[in-house]
């Protein structure tokens, strides 16, 4: 059974930081590009970030988070992290871990087949 489980969400004040983690099971983790989407109430789902498979030598970010968010992976722990700094009220959303995110960032289509349940991030203005 394939599972992607998010952790590390919560509530912070604007300007604060959170680190999300996505821990997977049931897949050969290192073979997948893993990333994050988010969705706020009344808004469309949007891609946030993605890291390529294996050594993670390629990373992708939405323009709205460049310079503030950093994605990384630890293959030994089957985990991808999203370090979120300088958080803004506009970052408030449910964040979803997904694979294979490269289908979106590289090929431009929504080919992700595995999704986590989602985790809430709330940033007070």
PDB file of N, CA and C in Angstrom, residues 2-60:
ATOM      1  N   UNK A   2       0.617   2.155  -0.899  1.00  0.00           N
ATOM      2  CA  UNK A   2       1.387   3.377  -1.007  1.00  0.00           C
ATOM      3  C   UNK A   2       0.804   4.415  -0.060  1.00  0.00           C
ATOM      4  N   UNK A   3       1.673   5.012   0.735  1.00  0.00           N
ATOM      5  CA  UNK A   3       1.252   6.066   1.641  1.00  0.00           C
ATOM      6  C   UNK A   3       2.249   7.213   1.603  1.00  0.00           C
ATOM      7  N   UNK A   4       1.723   8.428   1.585  1.00  0.00           N
ATOM      8  CA  UNK A   4       2.497   9.645   1.759  1.00  0.00           C
ATOM      9  C   UNK A   4       1.863  10.380   2.933  1.00  0.00           C
ATOM     10  N   UNK A   5       2.634  10.620   3.969  1.00  0.00           N
ATOM     11  CA  UNK A   5       2.123  11.192   5.198  1.00  0.00           C
ATOM     12  C   UNK A   5       2.846  12.497   5.491  1.00  0.00           C
ATOM     13  N   UNK A   6       2.075  13.582   5.602  1.00  0.00           N
ATOM     14  CA  UNK A   6       2.630  14.898   5.885  1.00  0.00           C
ATOM     15  C   UNK A   6       2.657  15.152   7.394  1.00  0.00           C
ATOM     16  N   UNK A   7       3.634  15.930   7.821  1.00  0.00           N
ATOM     17  CA  UNK A   7       3.720  16.356   9.206  1.00  0.00           C
ATOM     18  C   UNK A   7       4.385  17.724   9.256  1.00  0.00           C
ATOM     19  N   UNK A   8       4.313  18.367  10.411  1.00  0.00           N
ATOM     20  CA  UNK A   8       5.011  19.620  10.618  1.00  0.00           C
ATOM     21  C   UNK A   8       4.199  20.873  10.411  1.00  0.00           C
ATOM     22  N   UNK A   9       2.923  20.744  10.100  1.00  0.00           N
ATOM     23  CA  UNK A   9       2.087  21.912   9.928  1.00  0.00           C
ATOM     24  C   UNK A   9       1.720  22.543  11.256  1.00  0.00           C
ATOM     25  N   UNK A  10       0.950  23.612  11.174  1.00  0.00           N
ATOM     26  CA  UNK A  10       0.515  24.306  12.367  1.00  0.00           C
ATOM     27  C   UNK A  10       0.226  25.755  12.078  1.00  0.00           C
ATOM     28  N   UNK A  11       0.193  26.546  13.137  1.00  0.00           N
ATOM     29  CA  UNK A  11      -0.113  27.969  13.057  1.00  0.00           C
ATOM     30  C   UNK A  11       1.082  28.789  13.506  1.00  0.00           C
ATOM     31  N   UNK A  12       1.403  29.819  12.735  1.00  0.00           N
ATOM     32  CA  UNK A  12       2.504  30.710  13.062  1.00  0.00           C
ATOM     33  C   UNK A  12       2.103  32.137  12.737  1.00  0.00           C
ATOM     34  N   UNK A  13       2.864  33.078  13.278  1.00  0.00           N
ATOM     35  CA  UNK A  13       2.693  34.479  12.934  1.00  0.00           C
ATOM     36  C   UNK A  13       3.431  34.796  11.639  1.00  0.00           C
ATOM     37  N   UNK A  14       2.966  35.798  10.937  1.00  0.00           N
ATOM     38  CA  UNK A  14       3.659  36.243   9.739  1.00  0.00           C
ATOM     39  C   UNK A  14       5.123  36.518  10.049  1.00  0.00           C
ATOM     40  N   UNK A  15       5.988  36.077   9.150  1.00  0.00           N
ATOM     41  CA  UNK A  15       7.419  36.188   9.352  1.00  0.00           C
ATOM     42  C   UNK A  15       8.046  34.978  10.004  1.00  0.00           C
ATOM     43  N   UNK A  16       7.238  34.066  10.505  1.00  0.00           N
ATOM     44  CA  UNK A  16       7.745  32.874  11.150  1.00  0.00           C
ATOM     45  C   UNK A  16       8.089  31.775  10.168  1.00  0.00           C
ATOM     46  N   UNK A  17       8.455  30.614  10.724  1.00  0.00           N
ATOM     47  CA  UNK A  17       8.913  29.492   9.918  1.00  0.00           C
ATOM     48  C   UNK A  17       8.240  28.201  10.341  1.00  0.00           C
ATOM     49  N   UNK A  18       8.101  27.297   9.395  1.00  0.00           N
ATOM     50  CA  UNK A  18       7.671  25.930   9.636  1.00  0.00           C
ATOM     51  C   UNK A  18       8.469  25.012   8.726  1.00  0.00           C
ATOM     52  N   UNK A  19       8.618  23.766   9.134  1.00  0.00           N
ATOM     53  CA  UNK A  19       9.218  22.759   8.274  1.00  0.00           C
ATOM     54  C   UNK A  19       8.248  21.605   8.120  1.00  0.00           C
ATOM     55  N   UNK A  20       7.771  21.406   6.900  1.00  0.00           N
ATOM     56  CA  UNK A  20       6.918  20.282   6.586  1.00  0.00           C
ATOM     57  C   UNK A  20       7.771  19.074   6.218  1.00  0.00           C
ATOM     58  N   UNK A  21       7.256  17.892   6.511  1.00  0.00           N
ATOM     59  CA  UNK A  21       7.900  16.655   6.120  1.00  0.00           C
ATOM     60  C   UNK A  21       6.884  15.748   5.450  1.00  0.00           C
ATOM     61  N   UNK A  22       7.322  15.033   4.445  1.00  0.00           N
ATOM     62  CA  UNK A  22       6.515  14.028   3.765  1.00  0.00           C
ATOM     63  C   UNK A  22       7.271  12.720   3.840  1.00  0.00           C
ATOM     64  N   UNK A  23       6.736  11.772   4.578  1.00  0.00           N
ATOM     65  CA  UNK A  23       7.349  10.464   4.734  1.00  0.00           C
ATOM     66  C   UNK A  23       6.522   9.443   3.967  1.00  0.00           C
ATOM     67  N   UNK A  24       7.196   8.634   3.158  1.00  0.00           N
ATOM     68  CA  UNK A  24       6.498   7.724   2.260  1.00  0.00           C
ATOM     69  C   UNK A  24       6.752   6.274   2.629  1.00  0.00           C
ATOM     70  N   UNK A  25       5.849   5.419   2.175  1.00  0.00           N
ATOM     71  CA  UNK A  25       6.010   3.981   2.271  1.00  0.00           C
ATOM     72  C   UNK A  25       5.308   3.347   1.080  1.00  0.00           C
ATOM     73  N   UNK A  26       5.704   2.128   0.746  1.00  0.00           N
ATOM     74  CA  UNK A  26       5.069   1.415  -0.343  1.00  0.00           C
ATOM     75  C   UNK A  26       5.595   1.754  -1.725  1.00  0.00           C
ATOM     76  N   UNK A  27       6.571   2.636  -1.827  1.00  0.00           N
ATOM     77  CA  UNK A  27       7.203   2.975  -3.088  1.00  0.00           C
ATOM     78  C   UNK A  27       8.711   2.928  -2.921  1.00  0.00           C
ATOM     79  N   UNK A  28       9.411   2.807  -4.044  1.00  0.00           N
ATOM     80  CA  UNK A  28      10.856   2.953  -4.019  1.00  0.00           C
ATOM     81  C   UNK A  28      11.142   4.445  -4.021  1.00  0.00           C
ATOM     82  N   UNK A  29      11.326   4.991  -2.845  1.00  0.00           N
ATOM     83  CA  UNK A  29      11.294   6.437  -2.649  1.00  0.00           C
ATOM     84  C   UNK A  29      12.263   7.177  -3.559  1.00  0.00           C
ATOM     85  N   UNK A  30      13.500   6.685  -3.653  1.00  0.00           N
ATOM     86  CA  UNK A  30      14.524   7.421  -4.385  1.00  0.00           C
ATOM     87  C   UNK A  30      14.223   7.531  -5.873  1.00  0.00           C
ATOM     88  N   UNK A  31      13.327   6.706  -6.396  1.00  0.00           N
ATOM     89  CA  UNK A  31      13.008   6.724  -7.818  1.00  0.00           C
ATOM     90  C   UNK A  31      11.997   7.805  -8.190  1.00  0.00           C
ATOM     91  N   UNK A  32      11.462   8.518  -7.223  1.00  0.00           N
ATOM     92  CA  UNK A  32      10.387   9.460  -7.481  1.00  0.00           C
ATOM     93  C   UNK A  32      10.794  10.889  -7.185  1.00  0.00           C
ATOM     94  N   UNK A  33      10.370  11.789  -8.068  1.00  0.00           N
ATOM     95  CA  UNK A  33      10.366  13.206  -7.738  1.00  0.00           C
ATOM     96  C   UNK A  33       9.177  13.465  -6.818  1.00  0.00           C
ATOM     97  N   UNK A  34       9.442  14.062  -5.679  1.00  0.00           N
ATOM     98  CA  UNK A  34       8.430  14.294  -4.657  1.00  0.00           C
ATOM     99  C   UNK A  34       8.280  15.793  -4.450  1.00  0.00           C
ATOM    100  N   UNK A  35       7.051  16.247  -4.271  1.00  0.00           N
ATOM    101  CA  UNK A  35       6.858  17.671  -4.073  1.00  0.00           C
ATOM    102  C   UNK A  35       5.574  17.993  -3.351  1.00  0.00           C
ATOM    103  N   UNK A  36       5.251  19.283  -3.398  1.00  0.00           N
ATOM    104  CA  UNK A  36       4.144  19.826  -2.627  1.00  0.00           C
ATOM    105  C   UNK A  36       3.233  20.672  -3.488  1.00  0.00           C
ATOM    106  N   UNK A  37       1.932  20.482  -3.301  1.00  0.00           N
ATOM    107  CA  UNK A  37       0.906  21.390  -3.781  1.00  0.00           C
ATOM    108  C   UNK A  37       0.179  21.965  -2.574  1.00  0.00           C
ATOM    109  N   UNK A  38      -0.545  23.040  -2.794  1.00  0.00           N
ATOM    110  CA  UNK A  38      -1.352  23.596  -1.720  1.00  0.00           C
ATOM    111  C   UNK A  38      -2.666  24.119  -2.283  1.00  0.00           C
ATOM    112  N   UNK A  39      -3.659  24.199  -1.408  1.00  0.00           N
ATOM    113  CA  UNK A  39      -4.960  24.707  -1.800  1.00  0.00           C
ATOM    114  C   UNK A  39      -5.585  25.448  -0.627  1.00  0.00           C
ATOM    115  N   UNK A  40      -5.948  26.688  -0.874  1.00  0.00           N
ATOM    116  CA  UNK A  40      -6.654  27.496   0.100  1.00  0.00           C
ATOM    117  C   UNK A  40      -8.142  27.482  -0.223  1.00  0.00           C
ATOM    118  N   UNK A  41      -9.001  27.723   0.772  1.00  0.00           N
ATOM    119  CA  UNK A  41     -10.442  27.738   0.511  1.00  0.00           C
ATOM    120  C   UNK A  41     -10.802  28.713  -0.600  1.00  0.00           C
ATOM    121  N   UNK A  42     -11.584  28.239  -1.556  1.00  0.00           N
ATOM    122  CA  UNK A  42     -12.008  29.069  -2.661  1.00  0.00           C
ATOM    123  C   UNK A  42     -10.965  29.300  -3.729  1.00  0.00           C
ATOM    124  N   UNK A  43      -9.792  28.693  -3.591  1.00  0.00           N
ATOM    125  CA  UNK A  43      -8.707  28.886  -4.543  1.00  0.00           C
ATOM    126  C   UNK A  43      -8.390  27.584  -5.263  1.00  0.00           C
ATOM    127  N   UNK A  44      -7.740  27.716  -6.408  1.00  0.00           N
ATOM    128  CA  UNK A  44      -7.293  26.543  -7.140  1.00  0.00           C
ATOM    129  C   UNK A  44      -6.067  25.927  -6.480  1.00  0.00           C
ATOM    130  N   UNK A  45      -5.927  24.625  -6.640  1.00  0.00           N
ATOM    131  CA  UNK A  45      -4.722  23.960  -6.201  1.00  0.00           C
ATOM    132  C   UNK A  45      -3.534  24.472  -7.009  1.00  0.00           C
ATOM    133  N   UNK A  46      -2.432  24.741  -6.350  1.00  0.00           N
ATOM    134  CA  UNK A  46      -1.258  25.243  -7.035  1.00  0.00           C
ATOM    135  C   UNK A  46      -0.017  24.479  -6.614  1.00  0.00           C
ATOM    136  N   UNK A  47       0.887  24.307  -7.559  1.00  0.00           N
ATOM    137  CA  UNK A  47       2.163  23.695  -7.254  1.00  0.00           C
ATOM    138  C   UNK A  47       3.028  24.635  -6.451  1.00  0.00           C
ATOM    139  N   UNK A  48       3.681  24.109  -5.426  1.00  0.00           N
ATOM    140  CA  UNK A  48       4.543  24.888  -4.552  1.00  0.00           C
ATOM    141  C   UNK A  48       6.008  24.602  -4.833  1.00  0.00           C
ATOM    142  N   UNK A  49       6.374  23.325  -4.844  1.00  0.00           N
ATOM    143  CA  UNK A  49       7.772  22.961  -5.007  1.00  0.00           C
ATOM    144  C   UNK A  49       7.885  21.491  -5.368  1.00  0.00           C
ATOM    145  N   UNK A  50       9.032  21.122  -5.935  1.00  0.00           N
ATOM    146  CA  UNK A  50       9.291  19.749  -6.346  1.00  0.00           C
ATOM    147  C   UNK A  50      10.787  19.517  -6.333  1.00  0.00           C
ATOM    148  N   UNK A  51      11.195  18.299  -5.995  1.00  0.00           N
ATOM    149  CA  UNK A  51      12.597  17.922  -6.025  1.00  0.00           C
ATOM    150  C   UNK A  51      12.732  16.638  -6.822  1.00  0.00           C
ATOM    151  N   UNK A  52      13.751  16.579  -7.671  1.00  0.00           N
ATOM    152  CA  UNK A  52      13.924  15.448  -8.564  1.00  0.00           C
ATOM    153  C   UNK A  52      14.337  14.197  -7.801  1.00  0.00           C
ATOM    154  N   UNK A  53      14.279  13.072  -8.497  1.00  0.00           N
ATOM    155  CA  UNK A  53      14.549  11.789  -7.869  1.00  0.00           C
ATOM    156  C   UNK A  53      16.025  11.623  -7.519  1.00  0.00           C
ATOM    157  N   UNK A  54      16.314  10.564  -6.771  1.00  0.00           N
ATOM    158  CA  UNK A  54      17.678  10.199  -6.362  1.00  0.00           C
ATOM    159  C   UNK A  54      18.365  11.344  -5.613  1.00  0.00           C
ATOM    160  N   UNK A  55      19.391  11.938  -6.178  1.00  0.00           N
ATOM    161  CA  UNK A  55      20.165  12.946  -5.464  1.00  0.00           C
ATOM    162  C   UNK A  55      19.455  14.294  -5.351  1.00  0.00           C
ATOM    163  N   UNK A  56      18.311  14.441  -5.989  1.00  0.00           N
ATOM    164  CA  UNK A  56      17.581  15.690  -5.894  1.00  0.00           C
ATOM    165  C   UNK A  56      18.331  16.870  -6.470  1.00  0.00           C
ATOM    166  N   UNK A  57      18.990  16.664  -7.603  1.00  0.00           N
ATOM    167  CA  UNK A  57      19.837  17.704  -8.171  1.00  0.00           C
ATOM    168  C   UNK A  57      19.064  18.830  -8.841  1.00  0.00           C
ATOM    169  N   UNK A  58      17.777  18.650  -9.037  1.00  0.00           N
ATOM    170  CA  UNK A  58      16.943  19.702  -9.603  1.00  0.00           C
ATOM    171  C   UNK A  58      15.803  20.012  -8.644  1.00  0.00           C
ATOM    172  N   UNK A  59      15.551  21.287  -8.461  1.00  0.00           N
ATOM    173  CA  UNK A  59      14.439  21.727  -7.640  1.00  0.00           C
ATOM    174  C   UNK A  59      13.629  22.766  -8.392  1.00  0.00           C
ATOM    175  N   UNK A  60      12.361  22.865  -8.044  1.00  0.00           N
ATOM    176  CA  UNK A  60      11.431  23.760  -8.700  1.00  0.00           C
ATOM    177  C   UNK A  60      10.593  24.464  -7.634  1.00  0.00           C
TER     178      UNK A  60
END
